[in-house]
Every structure is written in C-alpha cells, then in structure tokens.
Tab-separated table of N, CA, C and O and ligand atoms in Angstrom:
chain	number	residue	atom	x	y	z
D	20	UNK	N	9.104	115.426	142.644
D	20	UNK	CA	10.204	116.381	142.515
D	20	UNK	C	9.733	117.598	141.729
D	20	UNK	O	9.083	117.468	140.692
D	21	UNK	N	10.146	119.051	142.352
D	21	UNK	CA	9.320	119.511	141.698
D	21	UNK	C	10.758	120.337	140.419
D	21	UNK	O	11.957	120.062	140.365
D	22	UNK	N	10.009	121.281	139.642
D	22	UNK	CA	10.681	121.356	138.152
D	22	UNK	C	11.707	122.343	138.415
D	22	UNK	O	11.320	123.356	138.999
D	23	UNK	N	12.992	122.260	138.093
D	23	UNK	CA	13.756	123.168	138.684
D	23	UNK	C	14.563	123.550	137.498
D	23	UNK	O	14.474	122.743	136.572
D	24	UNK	N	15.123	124.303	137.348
D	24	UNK	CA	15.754	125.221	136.299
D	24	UNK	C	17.135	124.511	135.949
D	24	UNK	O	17.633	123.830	136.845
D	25	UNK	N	17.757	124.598	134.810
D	25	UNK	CA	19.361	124.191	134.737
D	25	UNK	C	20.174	125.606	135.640
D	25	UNK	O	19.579	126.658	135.873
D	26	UNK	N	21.366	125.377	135.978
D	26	UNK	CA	21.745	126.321	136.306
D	26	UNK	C	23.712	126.785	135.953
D	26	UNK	O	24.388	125.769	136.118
D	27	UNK	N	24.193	127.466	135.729
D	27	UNK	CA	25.227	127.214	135.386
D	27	UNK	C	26.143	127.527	136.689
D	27	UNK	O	25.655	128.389	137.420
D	28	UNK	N	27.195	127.064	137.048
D	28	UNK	CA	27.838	126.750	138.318
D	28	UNK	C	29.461	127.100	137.946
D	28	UNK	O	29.834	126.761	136.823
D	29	UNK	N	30.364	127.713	138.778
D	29	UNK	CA	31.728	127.261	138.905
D	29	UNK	C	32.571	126.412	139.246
D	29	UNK	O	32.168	125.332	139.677
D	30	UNK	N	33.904	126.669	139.147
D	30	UNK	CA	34.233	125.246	140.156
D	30	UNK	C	33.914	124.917	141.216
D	30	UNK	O	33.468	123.861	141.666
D	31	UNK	N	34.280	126.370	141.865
D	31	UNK	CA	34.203	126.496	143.402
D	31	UNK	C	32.528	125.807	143.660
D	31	UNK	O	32.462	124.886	144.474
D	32	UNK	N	31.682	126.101	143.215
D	32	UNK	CA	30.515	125.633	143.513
D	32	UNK	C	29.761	123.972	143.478
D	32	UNK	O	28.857	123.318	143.998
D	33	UNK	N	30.782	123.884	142.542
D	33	UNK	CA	31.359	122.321	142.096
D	33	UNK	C	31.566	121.749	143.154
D	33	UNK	O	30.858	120.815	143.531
D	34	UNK	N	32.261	122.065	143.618
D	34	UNK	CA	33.289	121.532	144.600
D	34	UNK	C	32.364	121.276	145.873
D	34	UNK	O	32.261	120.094	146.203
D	35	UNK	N	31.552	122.388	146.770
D	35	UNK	CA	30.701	122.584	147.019
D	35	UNK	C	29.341	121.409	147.252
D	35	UNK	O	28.917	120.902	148.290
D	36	UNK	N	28.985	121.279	146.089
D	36	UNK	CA	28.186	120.124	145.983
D	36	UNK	C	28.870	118.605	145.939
D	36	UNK	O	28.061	117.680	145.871
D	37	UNK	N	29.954	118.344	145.964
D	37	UNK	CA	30.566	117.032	146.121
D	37	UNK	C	31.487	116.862	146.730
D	37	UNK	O	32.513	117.527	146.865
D	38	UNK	N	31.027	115.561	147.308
D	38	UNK	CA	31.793	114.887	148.400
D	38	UNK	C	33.463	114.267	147.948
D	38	UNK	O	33.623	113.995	146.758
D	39	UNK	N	34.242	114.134	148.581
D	39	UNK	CA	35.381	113.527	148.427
D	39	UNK	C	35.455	112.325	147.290
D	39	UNK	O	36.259	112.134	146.377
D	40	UNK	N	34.545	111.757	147.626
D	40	UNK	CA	34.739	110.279	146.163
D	40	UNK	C	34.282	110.781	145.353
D	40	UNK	O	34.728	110.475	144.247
D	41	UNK	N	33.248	111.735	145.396
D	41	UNK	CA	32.660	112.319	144.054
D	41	UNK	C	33.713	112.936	143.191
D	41	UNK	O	34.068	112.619	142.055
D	42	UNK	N	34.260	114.179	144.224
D	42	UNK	CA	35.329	114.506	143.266
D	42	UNK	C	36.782	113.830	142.851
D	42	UNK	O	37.563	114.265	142.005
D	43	UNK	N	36.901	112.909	143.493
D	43	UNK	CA	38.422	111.891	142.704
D	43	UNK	C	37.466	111.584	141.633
D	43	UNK	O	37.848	111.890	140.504
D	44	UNK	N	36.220	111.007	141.750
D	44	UNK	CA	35.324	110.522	140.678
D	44	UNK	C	35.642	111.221	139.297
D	44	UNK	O	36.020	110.769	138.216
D	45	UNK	N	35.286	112.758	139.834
D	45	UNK	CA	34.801	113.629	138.792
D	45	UNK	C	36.245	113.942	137.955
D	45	UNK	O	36.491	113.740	136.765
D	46	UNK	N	36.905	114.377	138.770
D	46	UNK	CA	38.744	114.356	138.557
D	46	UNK	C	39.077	113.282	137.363
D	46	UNK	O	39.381	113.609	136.215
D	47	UNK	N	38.990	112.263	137.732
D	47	UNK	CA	39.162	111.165	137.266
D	47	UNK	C	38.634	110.827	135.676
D	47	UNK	O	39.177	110.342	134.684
D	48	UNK	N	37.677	111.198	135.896
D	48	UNK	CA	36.948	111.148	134.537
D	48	UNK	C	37.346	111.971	133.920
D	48	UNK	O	37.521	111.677	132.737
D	49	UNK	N	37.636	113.145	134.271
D	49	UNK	CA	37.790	114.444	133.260
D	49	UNK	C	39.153	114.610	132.509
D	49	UNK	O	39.385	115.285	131.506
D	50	UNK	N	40.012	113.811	133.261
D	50	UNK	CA	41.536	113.529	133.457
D	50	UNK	C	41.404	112.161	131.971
D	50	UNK	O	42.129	111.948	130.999
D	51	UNK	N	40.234	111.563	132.427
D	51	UNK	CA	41.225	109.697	131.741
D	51	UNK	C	39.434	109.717	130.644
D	51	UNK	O	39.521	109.370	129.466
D	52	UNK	N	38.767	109.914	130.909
D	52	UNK	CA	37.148	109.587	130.440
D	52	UNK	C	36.497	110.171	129.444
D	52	UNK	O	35.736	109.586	128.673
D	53	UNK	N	36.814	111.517	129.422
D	53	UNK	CA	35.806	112.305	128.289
D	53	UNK	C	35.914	111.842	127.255
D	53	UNK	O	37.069	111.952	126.844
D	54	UNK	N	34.924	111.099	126.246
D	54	UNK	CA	35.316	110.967	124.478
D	54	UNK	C	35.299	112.365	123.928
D	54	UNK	O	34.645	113.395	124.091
D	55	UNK	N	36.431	111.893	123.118
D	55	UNK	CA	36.216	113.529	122.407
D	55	UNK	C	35.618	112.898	120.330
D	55	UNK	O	36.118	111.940	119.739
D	56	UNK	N	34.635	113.725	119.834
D	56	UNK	CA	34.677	113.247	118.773
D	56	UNK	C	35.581	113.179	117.631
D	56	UNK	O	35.615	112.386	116.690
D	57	UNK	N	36.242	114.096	117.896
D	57	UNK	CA	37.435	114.798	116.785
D	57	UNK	C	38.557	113.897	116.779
D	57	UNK	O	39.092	113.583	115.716
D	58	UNK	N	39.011	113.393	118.058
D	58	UNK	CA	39.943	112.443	118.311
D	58	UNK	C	39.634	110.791	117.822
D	58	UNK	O	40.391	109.932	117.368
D	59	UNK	N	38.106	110.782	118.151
D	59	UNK	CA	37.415	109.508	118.249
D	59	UNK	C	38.146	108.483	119.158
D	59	UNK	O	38.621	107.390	118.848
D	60	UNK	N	38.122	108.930	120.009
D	60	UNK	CA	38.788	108.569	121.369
D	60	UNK	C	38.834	109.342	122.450
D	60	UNK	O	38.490	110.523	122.397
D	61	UNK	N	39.261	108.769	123.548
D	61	UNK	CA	38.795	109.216	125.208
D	61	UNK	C	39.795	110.324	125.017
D	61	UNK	O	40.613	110.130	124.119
D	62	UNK	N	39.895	111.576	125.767
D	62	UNK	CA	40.908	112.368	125.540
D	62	UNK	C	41.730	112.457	126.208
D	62	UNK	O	41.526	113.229	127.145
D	63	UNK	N	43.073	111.784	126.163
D	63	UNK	CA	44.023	111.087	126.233
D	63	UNK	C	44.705	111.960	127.496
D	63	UNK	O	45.030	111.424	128.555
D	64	UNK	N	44.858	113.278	127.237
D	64	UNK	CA	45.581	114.376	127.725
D	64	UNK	C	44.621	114.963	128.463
D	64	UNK	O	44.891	115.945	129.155
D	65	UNK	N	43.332	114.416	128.407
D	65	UNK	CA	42.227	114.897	129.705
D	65	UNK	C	41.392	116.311	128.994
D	65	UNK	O	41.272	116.620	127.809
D	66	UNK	N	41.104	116.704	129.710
D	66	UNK	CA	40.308	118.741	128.867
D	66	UNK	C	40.497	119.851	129.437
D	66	UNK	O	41.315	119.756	130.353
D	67	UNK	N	40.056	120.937	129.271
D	67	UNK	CA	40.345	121.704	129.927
D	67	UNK	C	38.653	122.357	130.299
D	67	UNK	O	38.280	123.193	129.477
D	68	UNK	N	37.952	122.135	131.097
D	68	UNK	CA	36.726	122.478	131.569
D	68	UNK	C	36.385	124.444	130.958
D	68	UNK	O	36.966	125.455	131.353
D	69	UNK	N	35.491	124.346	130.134
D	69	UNK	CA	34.727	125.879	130.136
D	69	UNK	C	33.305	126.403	130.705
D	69	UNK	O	32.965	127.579	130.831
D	70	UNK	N	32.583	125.284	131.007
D	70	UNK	CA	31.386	125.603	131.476
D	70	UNK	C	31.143	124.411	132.008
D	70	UNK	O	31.623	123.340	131.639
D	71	UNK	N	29.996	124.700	133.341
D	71	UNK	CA	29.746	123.632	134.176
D	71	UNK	C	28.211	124.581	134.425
D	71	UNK	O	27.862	125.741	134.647
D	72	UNK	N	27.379	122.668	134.135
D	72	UNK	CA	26.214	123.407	134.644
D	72	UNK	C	25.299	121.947	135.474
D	72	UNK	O	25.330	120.751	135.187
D	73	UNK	N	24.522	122.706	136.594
D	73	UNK	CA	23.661	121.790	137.347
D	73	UNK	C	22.710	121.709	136.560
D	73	UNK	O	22.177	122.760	136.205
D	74	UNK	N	22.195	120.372	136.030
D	74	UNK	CA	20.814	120.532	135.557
D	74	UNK	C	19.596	120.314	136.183
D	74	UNK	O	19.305	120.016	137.341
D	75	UNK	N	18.899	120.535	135.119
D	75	UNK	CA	17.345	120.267	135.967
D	75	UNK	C	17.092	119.126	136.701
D	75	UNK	O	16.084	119.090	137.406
D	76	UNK	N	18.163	117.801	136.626
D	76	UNK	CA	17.593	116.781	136.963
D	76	UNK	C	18.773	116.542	138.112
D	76	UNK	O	18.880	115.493	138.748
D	77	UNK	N	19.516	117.536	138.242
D	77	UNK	CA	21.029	117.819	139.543
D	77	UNK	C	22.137	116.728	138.812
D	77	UNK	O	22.844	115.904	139.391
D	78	UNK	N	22.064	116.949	137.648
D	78	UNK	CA	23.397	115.605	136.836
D	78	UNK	C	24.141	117.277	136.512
D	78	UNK	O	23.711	118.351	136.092
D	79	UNK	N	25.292	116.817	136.919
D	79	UNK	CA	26.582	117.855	136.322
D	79	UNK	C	26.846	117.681	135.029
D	79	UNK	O	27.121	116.526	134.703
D	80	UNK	N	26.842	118.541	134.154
D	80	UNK	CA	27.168	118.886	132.381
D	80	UNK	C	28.360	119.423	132.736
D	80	UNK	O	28.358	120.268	133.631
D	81	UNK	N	29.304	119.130	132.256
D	81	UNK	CA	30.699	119.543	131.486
D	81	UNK	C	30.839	119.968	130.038
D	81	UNK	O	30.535	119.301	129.049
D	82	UNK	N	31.435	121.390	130.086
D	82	UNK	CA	31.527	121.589	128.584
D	82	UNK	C	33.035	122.024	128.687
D	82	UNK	O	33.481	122.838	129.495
D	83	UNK	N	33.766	121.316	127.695
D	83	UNK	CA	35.288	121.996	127.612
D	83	UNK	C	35.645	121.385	126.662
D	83	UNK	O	34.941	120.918	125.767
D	84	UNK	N	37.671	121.306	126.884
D	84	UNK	CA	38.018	121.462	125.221
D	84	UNK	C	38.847	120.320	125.435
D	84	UNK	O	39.287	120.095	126.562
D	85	UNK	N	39.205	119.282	124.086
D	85	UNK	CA	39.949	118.376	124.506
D	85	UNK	C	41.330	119.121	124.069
D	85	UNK	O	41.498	119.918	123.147
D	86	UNK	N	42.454	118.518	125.201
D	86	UNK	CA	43.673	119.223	125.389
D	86	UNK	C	44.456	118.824	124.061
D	86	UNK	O	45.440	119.489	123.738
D	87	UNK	N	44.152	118.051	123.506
D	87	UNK	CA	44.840	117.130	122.228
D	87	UNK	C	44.728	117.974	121.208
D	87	UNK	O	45.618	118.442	120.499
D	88	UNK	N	43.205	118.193	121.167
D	88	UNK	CA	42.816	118.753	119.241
D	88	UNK	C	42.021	119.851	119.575
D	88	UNK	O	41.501	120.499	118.666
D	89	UNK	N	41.902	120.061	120.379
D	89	UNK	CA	41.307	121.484	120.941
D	89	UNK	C	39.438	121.836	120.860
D	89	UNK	O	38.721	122.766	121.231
D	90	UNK	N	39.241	120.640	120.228
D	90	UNK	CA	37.676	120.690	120.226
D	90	UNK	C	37.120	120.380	121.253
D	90	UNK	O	37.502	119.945	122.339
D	91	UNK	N	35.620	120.792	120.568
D	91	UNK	CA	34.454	121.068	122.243
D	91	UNK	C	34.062	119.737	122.677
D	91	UNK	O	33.281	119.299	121.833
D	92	UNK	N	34.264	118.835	123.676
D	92	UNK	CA	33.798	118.116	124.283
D	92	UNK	C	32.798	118.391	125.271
D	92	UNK	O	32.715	119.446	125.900
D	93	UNK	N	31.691	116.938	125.434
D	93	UNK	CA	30.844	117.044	126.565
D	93	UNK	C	30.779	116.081	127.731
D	93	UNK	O	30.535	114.970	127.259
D	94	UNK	N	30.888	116.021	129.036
D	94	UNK	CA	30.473	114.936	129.883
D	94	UNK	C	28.999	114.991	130.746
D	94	UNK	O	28.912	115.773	131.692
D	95	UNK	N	28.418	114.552	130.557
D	95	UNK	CA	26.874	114.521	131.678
D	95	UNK	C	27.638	113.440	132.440
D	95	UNK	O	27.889	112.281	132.110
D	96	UNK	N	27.970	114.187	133.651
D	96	UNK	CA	27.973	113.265	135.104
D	96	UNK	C	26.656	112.770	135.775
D	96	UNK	O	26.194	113.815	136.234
D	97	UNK	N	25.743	111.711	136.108
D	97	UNK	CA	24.433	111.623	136.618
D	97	UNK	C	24.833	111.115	137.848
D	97	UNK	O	25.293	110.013	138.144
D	98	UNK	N	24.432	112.704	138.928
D	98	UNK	CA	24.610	112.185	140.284
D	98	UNK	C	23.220	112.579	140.875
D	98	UNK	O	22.940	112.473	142.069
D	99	UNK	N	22.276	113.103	139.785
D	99	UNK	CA	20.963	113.309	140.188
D	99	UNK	C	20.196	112.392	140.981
D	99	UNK	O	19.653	112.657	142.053
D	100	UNK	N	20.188	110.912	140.165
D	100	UNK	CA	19.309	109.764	140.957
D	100	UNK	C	19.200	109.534	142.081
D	100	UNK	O	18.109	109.159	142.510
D	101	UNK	N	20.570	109.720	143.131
D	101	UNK	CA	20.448	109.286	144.109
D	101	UNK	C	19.995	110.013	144.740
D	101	UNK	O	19.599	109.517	145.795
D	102	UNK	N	19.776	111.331	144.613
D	102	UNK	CA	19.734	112.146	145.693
D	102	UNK	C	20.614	112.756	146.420
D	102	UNK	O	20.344	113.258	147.511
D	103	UNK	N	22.384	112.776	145.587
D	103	UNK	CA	23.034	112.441	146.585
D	103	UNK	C	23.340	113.965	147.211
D	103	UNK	O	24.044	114.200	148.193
D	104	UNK	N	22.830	114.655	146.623
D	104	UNK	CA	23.307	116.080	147.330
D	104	UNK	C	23.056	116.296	148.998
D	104	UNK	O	23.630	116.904	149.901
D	105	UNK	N	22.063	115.583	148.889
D	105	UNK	CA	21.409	116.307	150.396
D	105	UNK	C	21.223	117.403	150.725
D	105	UNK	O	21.754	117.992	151.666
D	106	UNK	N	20.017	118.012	149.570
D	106	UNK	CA	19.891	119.514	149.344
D	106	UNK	C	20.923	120.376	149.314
D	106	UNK	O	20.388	121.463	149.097
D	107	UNK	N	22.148	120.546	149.408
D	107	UNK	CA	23.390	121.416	149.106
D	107	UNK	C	22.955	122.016	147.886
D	107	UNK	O	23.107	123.228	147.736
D	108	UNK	N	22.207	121.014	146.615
D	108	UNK	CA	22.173	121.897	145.521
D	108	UNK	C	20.782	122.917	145.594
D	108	UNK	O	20.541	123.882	144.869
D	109	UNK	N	19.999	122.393	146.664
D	109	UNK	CA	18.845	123.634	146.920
D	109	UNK	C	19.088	124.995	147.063
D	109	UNK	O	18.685	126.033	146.537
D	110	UNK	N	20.215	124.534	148.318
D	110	UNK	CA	20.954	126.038	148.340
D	110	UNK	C	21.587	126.930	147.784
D	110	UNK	O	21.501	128.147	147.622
D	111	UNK	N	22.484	125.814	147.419
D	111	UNK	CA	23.194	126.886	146.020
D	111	UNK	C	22.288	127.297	144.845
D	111	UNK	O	22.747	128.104	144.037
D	112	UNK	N	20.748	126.698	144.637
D	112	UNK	CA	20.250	126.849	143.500
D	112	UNK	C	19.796	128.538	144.244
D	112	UNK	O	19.952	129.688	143.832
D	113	UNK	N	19.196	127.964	145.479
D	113	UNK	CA	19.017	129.316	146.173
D	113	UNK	C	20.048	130.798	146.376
D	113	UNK	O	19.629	131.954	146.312
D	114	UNK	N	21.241	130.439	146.589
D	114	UNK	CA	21.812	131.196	146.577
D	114	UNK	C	22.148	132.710	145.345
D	114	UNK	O	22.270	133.933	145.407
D	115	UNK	N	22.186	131.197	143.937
D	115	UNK	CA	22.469	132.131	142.670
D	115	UNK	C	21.534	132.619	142.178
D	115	UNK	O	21.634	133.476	141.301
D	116	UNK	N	20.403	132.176	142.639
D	116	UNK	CA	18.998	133.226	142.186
D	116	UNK	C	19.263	134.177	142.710
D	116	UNK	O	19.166	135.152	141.965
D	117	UNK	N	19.813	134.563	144.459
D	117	UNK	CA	19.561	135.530	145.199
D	117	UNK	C	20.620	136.831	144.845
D	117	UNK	O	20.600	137.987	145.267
D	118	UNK	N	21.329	136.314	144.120
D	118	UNK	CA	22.908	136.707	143.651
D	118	UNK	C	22.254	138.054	142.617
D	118	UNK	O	23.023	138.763	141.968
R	2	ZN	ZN1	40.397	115.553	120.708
C-alpha cells in the first residue's frame, strides 16, 4: 500500500465513500457511541460533528462536540482494513488534490 496523505473531507464526501450499513453504522455511533471525557461517559445526546478526516490508513476521524457539555470529542471509525472503499477514496483523494 503505498503512503498516502490524511485528508480532511465533508459530509457530503462522507457520504460518498460509504455504503448504506456503513452509514446507519456511522449514524449510529455518533448518535449512541462517542465517549466523551468530560462527561466520562458515551455522549448520551450524541455530538455535533466539526471536522472529518480520511486518514492515511482510509479509517474516518471524527472531531466534534459532545451535545451535553460541549467539549471536544473524538471517534476513529476503522474502515481502512478491509479495503472496503473500492477505491472511491482514490478518487476523492484525487479529486481534492485537483480542487
Ligand atoms: Zn460531554
């Protein structure tokens, strides 16, 4: 695999790279899953997403705020391993360079 850059992404682009179960997946988690530290607990009321980025290894980073106490939470989604993009994220990596 060769070394590829992090990249930072929108929703729309989000969206883009995942399939239907991915995103109830992703939904799901962001909704019922994120720990927040401040709370010291999952954040109850879900977050509100500020930055999304593809990384080098194609695992989705979440950065946002928990809706409760308003602090910065993080989620690393790892959908890198499988491969599961099926190059979609080539393109888009391609695309936002070209941008
Ligand atoms: Zn919180």
């Amino acid at each position: 695999m060769s070394i590829q850059s992090e990249i930072k992404i929108n929703q729309f682009q989000l969206a883009l790279l995942l399939d239907e179960s991915d995103k109830d997946f992703f939904k799901c988690s962001i909704a019922h899953n994120v720990y927040c530290l401040n709370c010291r607990d999952v954040a109850k009321n879900g977050i509100d997403i500020t930055e999304l980025y593809l990384t080098e290894f194609n695992d989705i980073r979440v950065h946002g705020r928990c809706k409760i106490c308003n602090c910065e939470v993080r989620r690393l989604f790892e959908f890198g391993e499988e491969d599961k993009f099926n190059n979609k994220d080539k393109k888009l990596r391609k695309s936002i360079q070209a941008s």
